[in-house]
Short mmCIF file of C-alpha atoms in Angstrom, two decimals:
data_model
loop_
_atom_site.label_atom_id
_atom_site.label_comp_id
_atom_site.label_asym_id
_atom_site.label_seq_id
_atom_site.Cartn_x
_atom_site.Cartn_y
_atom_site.Cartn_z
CA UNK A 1 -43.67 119.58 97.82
CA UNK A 2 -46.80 117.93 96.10
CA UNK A 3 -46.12 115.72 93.24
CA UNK A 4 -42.28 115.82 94.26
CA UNK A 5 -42.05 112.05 94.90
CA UNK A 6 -43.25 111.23 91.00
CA UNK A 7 -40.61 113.96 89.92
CA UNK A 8 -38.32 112.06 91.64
CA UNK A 9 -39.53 108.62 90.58
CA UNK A 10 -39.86 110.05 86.59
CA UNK A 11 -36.35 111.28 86.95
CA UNK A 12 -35.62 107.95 87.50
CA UNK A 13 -37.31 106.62 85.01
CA UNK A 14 -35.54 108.47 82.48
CA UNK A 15 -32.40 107.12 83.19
CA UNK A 16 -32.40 103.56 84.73
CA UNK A 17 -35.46 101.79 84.26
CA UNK A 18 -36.27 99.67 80.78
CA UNK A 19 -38.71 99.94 78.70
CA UNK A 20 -42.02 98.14 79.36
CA UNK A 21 -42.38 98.23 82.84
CA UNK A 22 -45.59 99.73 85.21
CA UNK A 23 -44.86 100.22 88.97
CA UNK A 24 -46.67 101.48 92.33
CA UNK A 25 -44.51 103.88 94.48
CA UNK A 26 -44.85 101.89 97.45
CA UNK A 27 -41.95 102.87 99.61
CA UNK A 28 -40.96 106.85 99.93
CA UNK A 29 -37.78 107.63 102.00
CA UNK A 30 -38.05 111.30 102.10
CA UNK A 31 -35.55 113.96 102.88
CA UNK A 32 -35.97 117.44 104.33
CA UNK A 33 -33.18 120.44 102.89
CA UNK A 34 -33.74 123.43 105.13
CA UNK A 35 -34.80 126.68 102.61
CA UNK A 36 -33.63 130.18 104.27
CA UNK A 37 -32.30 129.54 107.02
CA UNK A 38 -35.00 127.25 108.09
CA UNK A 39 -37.66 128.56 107.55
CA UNK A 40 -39.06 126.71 104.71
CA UNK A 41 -38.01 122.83 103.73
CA UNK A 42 -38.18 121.31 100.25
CA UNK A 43 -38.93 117.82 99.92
CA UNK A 44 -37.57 115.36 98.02
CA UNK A 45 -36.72 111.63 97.92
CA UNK A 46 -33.70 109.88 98.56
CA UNK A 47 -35.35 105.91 97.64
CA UNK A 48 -37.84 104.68 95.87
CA UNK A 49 -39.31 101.41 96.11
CA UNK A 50 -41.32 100.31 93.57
CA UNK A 51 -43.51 96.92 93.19
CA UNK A 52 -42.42 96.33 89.05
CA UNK A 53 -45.32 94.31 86.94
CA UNK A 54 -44.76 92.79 83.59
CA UNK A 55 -44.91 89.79 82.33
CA UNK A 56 -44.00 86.66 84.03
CA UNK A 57 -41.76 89.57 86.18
CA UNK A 58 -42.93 91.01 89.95
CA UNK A 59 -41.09 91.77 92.45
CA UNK A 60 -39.49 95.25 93.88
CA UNK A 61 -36.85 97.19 92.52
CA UNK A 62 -34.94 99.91 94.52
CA UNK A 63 -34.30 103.40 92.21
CA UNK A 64 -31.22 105.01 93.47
CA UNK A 65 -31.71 108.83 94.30
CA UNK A 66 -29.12 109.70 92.39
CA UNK A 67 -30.69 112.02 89.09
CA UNK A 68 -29.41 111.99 85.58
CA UNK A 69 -28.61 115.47 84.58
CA UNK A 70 -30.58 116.91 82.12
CA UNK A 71 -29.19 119.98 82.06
CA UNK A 72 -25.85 118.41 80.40
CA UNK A 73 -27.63 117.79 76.94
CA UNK A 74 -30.63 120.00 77.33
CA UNK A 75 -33.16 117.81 77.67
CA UNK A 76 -36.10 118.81 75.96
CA UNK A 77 -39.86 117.57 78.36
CA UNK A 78 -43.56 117.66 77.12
CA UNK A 79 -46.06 117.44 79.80
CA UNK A 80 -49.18 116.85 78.65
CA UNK A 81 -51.52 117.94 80.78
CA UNK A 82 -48.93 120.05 82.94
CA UNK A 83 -50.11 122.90 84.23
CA UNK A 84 -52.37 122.05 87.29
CA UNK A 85 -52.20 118.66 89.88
CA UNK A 86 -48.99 116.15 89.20
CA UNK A 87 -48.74 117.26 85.60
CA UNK A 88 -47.68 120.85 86.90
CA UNK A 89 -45.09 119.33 89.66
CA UNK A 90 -43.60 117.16 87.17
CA UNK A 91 -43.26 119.91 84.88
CA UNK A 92 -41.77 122.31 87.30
CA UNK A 93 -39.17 119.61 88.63
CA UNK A 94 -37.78 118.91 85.48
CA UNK A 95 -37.01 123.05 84.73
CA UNK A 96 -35.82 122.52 88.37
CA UNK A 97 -33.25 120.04 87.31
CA UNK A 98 -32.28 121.51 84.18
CA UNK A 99 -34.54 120.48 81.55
CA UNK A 100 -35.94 122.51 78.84
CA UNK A 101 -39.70 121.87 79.59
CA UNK A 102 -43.20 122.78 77.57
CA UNK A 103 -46.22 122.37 79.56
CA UNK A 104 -49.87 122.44 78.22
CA UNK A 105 -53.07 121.77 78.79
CA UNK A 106 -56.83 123.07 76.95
CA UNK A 107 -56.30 126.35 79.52
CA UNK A 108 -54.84 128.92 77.98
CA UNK A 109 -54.85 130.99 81.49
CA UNK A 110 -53.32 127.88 83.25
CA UNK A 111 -50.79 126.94 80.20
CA UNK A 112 -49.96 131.00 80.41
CA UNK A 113 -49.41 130.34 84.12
CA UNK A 114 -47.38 127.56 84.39
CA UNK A 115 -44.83 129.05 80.86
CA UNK A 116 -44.03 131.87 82.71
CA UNK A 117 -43.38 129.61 85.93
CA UNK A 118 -40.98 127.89 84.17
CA UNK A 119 -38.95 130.39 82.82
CA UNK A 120 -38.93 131.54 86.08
CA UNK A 121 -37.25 128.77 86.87
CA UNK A 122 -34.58 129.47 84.11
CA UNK A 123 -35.62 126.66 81.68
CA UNK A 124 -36.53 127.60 77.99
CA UNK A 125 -40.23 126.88 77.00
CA UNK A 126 -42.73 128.00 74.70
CA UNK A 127 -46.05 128.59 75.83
CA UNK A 128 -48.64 126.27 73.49
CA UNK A 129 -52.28 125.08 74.05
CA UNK A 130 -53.31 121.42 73.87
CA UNK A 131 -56.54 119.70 73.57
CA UNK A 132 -55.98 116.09 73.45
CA UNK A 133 -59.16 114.87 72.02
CA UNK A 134 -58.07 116.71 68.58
CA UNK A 135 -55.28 115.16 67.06
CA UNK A 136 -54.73 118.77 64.80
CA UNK A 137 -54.21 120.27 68.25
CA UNK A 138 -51.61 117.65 69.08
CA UNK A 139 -49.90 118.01 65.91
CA UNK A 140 -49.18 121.88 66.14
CA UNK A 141 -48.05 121.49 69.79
CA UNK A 142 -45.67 119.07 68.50
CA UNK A 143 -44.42 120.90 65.30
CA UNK A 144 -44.23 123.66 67.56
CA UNK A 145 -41.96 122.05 69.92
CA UNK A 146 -39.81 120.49 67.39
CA UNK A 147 -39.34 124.23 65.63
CA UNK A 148 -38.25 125.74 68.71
CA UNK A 149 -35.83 122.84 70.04
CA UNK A 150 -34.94 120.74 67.29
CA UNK A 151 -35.98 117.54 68.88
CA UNK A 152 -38.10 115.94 71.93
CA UNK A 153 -36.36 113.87 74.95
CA UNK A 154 -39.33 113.16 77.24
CA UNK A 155 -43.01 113.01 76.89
CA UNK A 156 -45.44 113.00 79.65
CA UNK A 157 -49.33 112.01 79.60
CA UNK A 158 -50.56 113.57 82.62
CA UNK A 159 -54.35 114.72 81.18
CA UNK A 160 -56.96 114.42 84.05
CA UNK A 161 -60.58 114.47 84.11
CA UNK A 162 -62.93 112.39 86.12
CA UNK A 163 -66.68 111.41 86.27
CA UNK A 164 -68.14 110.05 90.03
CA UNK A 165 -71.01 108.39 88.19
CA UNK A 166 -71.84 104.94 89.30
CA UNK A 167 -72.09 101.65 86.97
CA UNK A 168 -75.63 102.22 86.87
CA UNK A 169 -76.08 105.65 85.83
CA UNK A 170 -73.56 106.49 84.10
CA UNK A 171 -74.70 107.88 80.52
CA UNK A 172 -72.45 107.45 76.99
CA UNK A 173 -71.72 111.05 76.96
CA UNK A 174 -69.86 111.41 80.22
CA UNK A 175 -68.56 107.70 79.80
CA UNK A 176 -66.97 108.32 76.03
CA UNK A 177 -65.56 111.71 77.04
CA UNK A 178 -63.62 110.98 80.20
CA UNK A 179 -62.21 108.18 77.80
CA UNK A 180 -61.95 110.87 74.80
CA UNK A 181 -58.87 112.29 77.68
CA UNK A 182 -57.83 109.64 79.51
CA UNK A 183 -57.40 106.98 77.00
CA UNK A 184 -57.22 108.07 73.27
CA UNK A 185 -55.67 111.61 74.20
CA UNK A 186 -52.45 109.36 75.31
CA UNK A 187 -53.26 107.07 72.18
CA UNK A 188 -53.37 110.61 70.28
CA UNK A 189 -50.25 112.03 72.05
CA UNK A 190 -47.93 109.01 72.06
CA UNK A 191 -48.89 108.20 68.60
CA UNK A 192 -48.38 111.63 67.05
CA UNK A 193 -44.87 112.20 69.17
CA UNK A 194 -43.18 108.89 69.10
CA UNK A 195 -43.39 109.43 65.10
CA UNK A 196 -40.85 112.63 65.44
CA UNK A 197 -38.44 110.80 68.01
CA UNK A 198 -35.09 109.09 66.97
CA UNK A 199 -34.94 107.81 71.60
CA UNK A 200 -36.49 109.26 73.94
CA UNK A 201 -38.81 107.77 76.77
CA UNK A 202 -42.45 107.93 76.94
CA UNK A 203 -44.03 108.15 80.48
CA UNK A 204 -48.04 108.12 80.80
CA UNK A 205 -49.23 108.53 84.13
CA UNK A 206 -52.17 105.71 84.68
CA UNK A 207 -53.59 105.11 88.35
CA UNK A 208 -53.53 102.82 91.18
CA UNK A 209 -57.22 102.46 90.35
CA UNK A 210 -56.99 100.37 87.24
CA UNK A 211 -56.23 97.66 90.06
CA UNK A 212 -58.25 98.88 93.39
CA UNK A 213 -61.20 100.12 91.47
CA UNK A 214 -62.79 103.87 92.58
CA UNK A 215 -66.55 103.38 93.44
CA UNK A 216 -68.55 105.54 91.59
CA UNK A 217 -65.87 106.57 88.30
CA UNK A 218 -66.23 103.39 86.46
CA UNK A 219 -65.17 105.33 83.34
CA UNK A 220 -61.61 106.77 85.32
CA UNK A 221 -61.18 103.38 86.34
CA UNK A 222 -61.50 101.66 82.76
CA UNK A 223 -60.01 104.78 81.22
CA UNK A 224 -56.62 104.33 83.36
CA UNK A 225 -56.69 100.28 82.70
CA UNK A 226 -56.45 101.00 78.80
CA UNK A 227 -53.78 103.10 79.43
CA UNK A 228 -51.72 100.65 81.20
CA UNK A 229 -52.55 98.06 78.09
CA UNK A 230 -51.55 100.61 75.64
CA UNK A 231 -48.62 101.27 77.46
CA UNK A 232 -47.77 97.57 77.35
CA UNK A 233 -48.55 97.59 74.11
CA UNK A 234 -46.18 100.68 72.88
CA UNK A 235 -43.26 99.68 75.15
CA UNK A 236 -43.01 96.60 73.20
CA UNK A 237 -43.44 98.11 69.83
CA UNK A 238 -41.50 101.05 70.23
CA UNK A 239 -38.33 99.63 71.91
CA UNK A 240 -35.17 99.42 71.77
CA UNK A 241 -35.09 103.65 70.79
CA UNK A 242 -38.20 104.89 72.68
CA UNK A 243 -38.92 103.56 76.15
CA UNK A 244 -42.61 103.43 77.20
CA UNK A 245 -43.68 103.19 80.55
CA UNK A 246 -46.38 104.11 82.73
CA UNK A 247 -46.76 105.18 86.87
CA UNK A 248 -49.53 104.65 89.00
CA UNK A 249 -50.02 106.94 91.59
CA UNK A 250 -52.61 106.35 94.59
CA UNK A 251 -54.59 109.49 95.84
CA UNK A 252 -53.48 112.33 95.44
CA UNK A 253 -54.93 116.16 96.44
CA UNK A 254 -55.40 118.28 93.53
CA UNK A 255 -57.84 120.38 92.33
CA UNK A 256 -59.00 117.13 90.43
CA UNK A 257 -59.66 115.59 93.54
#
C-alpha cells in the first residue's frame, strides 16, 4: 500500500484540479478492500483533503475519490524516477488503473524491474534508461516514448537523491549534484517533454520540506523549493493545454529514507 495515497491524489490531479496549484495531503480517509478472501487488504483512498497554495488563494479543497479512467483513451504516463520509493507506486497505480505507463530511472536493473512489473500488470511499456542530469538521455527516453505510443498524457518528476550534510559543511560537489537531480533534472524533463505535448498535465513531486526545512539536507531542502517555483513558473506559462502542478509529500519510508 505505500505510495497509494499520492496515486490516488495524482489520479486526481489528472482530472479535476487546474493548472498552477501546489497542495499538502493533509487529510487521508482510507479504505480497506479485503484481497482473497481476507487474507490480504489493499489500500486505497476514498477523500483527499488538500491545503491548495497559490497566489492570493489558500484554503482546502476536497478531491472526490472518484478516478478518471485512463484506460478509455489509453493514457500514455512517464515517471521519472519510477522504479523505486513513490516514483515506483505511482507508476504501478497508474498500469493498475489502466494506463499505458514507462518508468525509468539511471538503474538499468531497477528500470528492468519495475518494466516487467508493469506488464505484469497488463499495461504496455517499454523499458528505457534515464539519467536526468543529461538532457541527450532525456531526449531519447522521450523520442522513445513518442515512437512507441504516438503521444504522452502524463509526466511525472519523481527523481530522488538526498545529502544529510549540514549548512556548515556542506561542500559544492554534493550541494550542485543533489540540485543537478532534484532541480534542473525536472527543469531538463519538463522542458524537453512539454515541447512534444499538444495537453497533457505535468506533475513534479516537490516536498513538505521546502516549507518545514530538514536539518542537516540544506541542498534537498533548497532543491525541492526551486521546484515548487519552477512549477509556478511552468503552470503559468504552459497553460491552458498543459497543466503543471506539483505535490508535497511529508515523510515517507523508502529506501531513500
Amino acid at each position: 500500500a505505500r505510495g497509494r495515497q499520492f496515486v490516488d491524489t495524482l489520479l486526481a490531479l489528472v482530472e479535476f484540479v487546474p493548472r498552477g496549484i501546489e497542495f499538502v495531503p493533509c487529510l487521508l480517509e482510507f479504505r480497506r478492500e479485503p484481497l482473497d478472501g481476507g487474507k490480504r487488504h489493499a489500500v486505497g483512498v476514498d477523500r483527499v483533503d488538500v491545503l491548495v497554495t497559490r497566489p492570493h488563494v489558500e484554503g482546502v479543497v476536497k478531491i472526490p475519490g472518484h478516478r478518471p479512467d485512463m484506460s478509455r483513451a489509453r493514457t500514455v504516463a512517464v515517471v521519472v524516477g519510477g522504479t523505486s520509493g513513490i516514483g515506483e507506486a505511482i507508476a504501478l497505480g497508474f498500469a493498475t488503473e489502466g494506463a499505458d505507463v514507462v518508468a525509468t530511472s539511471r538503474s538499468a536493473d531497477k528500470t528492468a524491474a519495475t518494466t516487467e512489473a508493469i506488464r505484469e500488470l497488463g499495461a504496455k511499456t517499454i523499458e528505457q534508461t534515464c539519467d536526468v542530469t543529461d538532457r541527450g538521455s532525456i531526449t531519447t527516453l522521450r523520442d522513445a516514448v513518442l515512437d512507441e505510443f504516438g503521444h504522452v498524457d502524463v509526466l511525472v518528476n519523481s527523481q530522488g537523491v538526498i545529502s544529510r550534510q549540514a549548512v556548515l559543511d556542506i561542500d559544492e560537489e554534493s550541494w550542485d549534484h543533489v540540485h543537478d537531480i532534484l532541480l534542473d533534472g525536472v527543469y531538463r524533463s519538463v522542458q524537453t517533454f512539454a515541447r512534444k505535448m499538444d495537453t497533457g498535465s505535468i506533475i513534479n513531486i516537490a516536498s513538505l520540506a521546502s516549507h518545514l526545512a530538514i536539518p542537516n539536507a540544506p541542498a534537498y531542502t533548497s532543491a525541492k523549493a526551486g521546484v515548487n517555483g519552477f512549477t509556478r513558473a511552468a503552470s503559468k506559462e504552459l497553460a491552458p493545454d498543459i497543466r503543471v502542478n506539483a505535490i508535497e509529500p511529508g515523510f515517507v519510508i523508502t529506501a531513500l529514507n
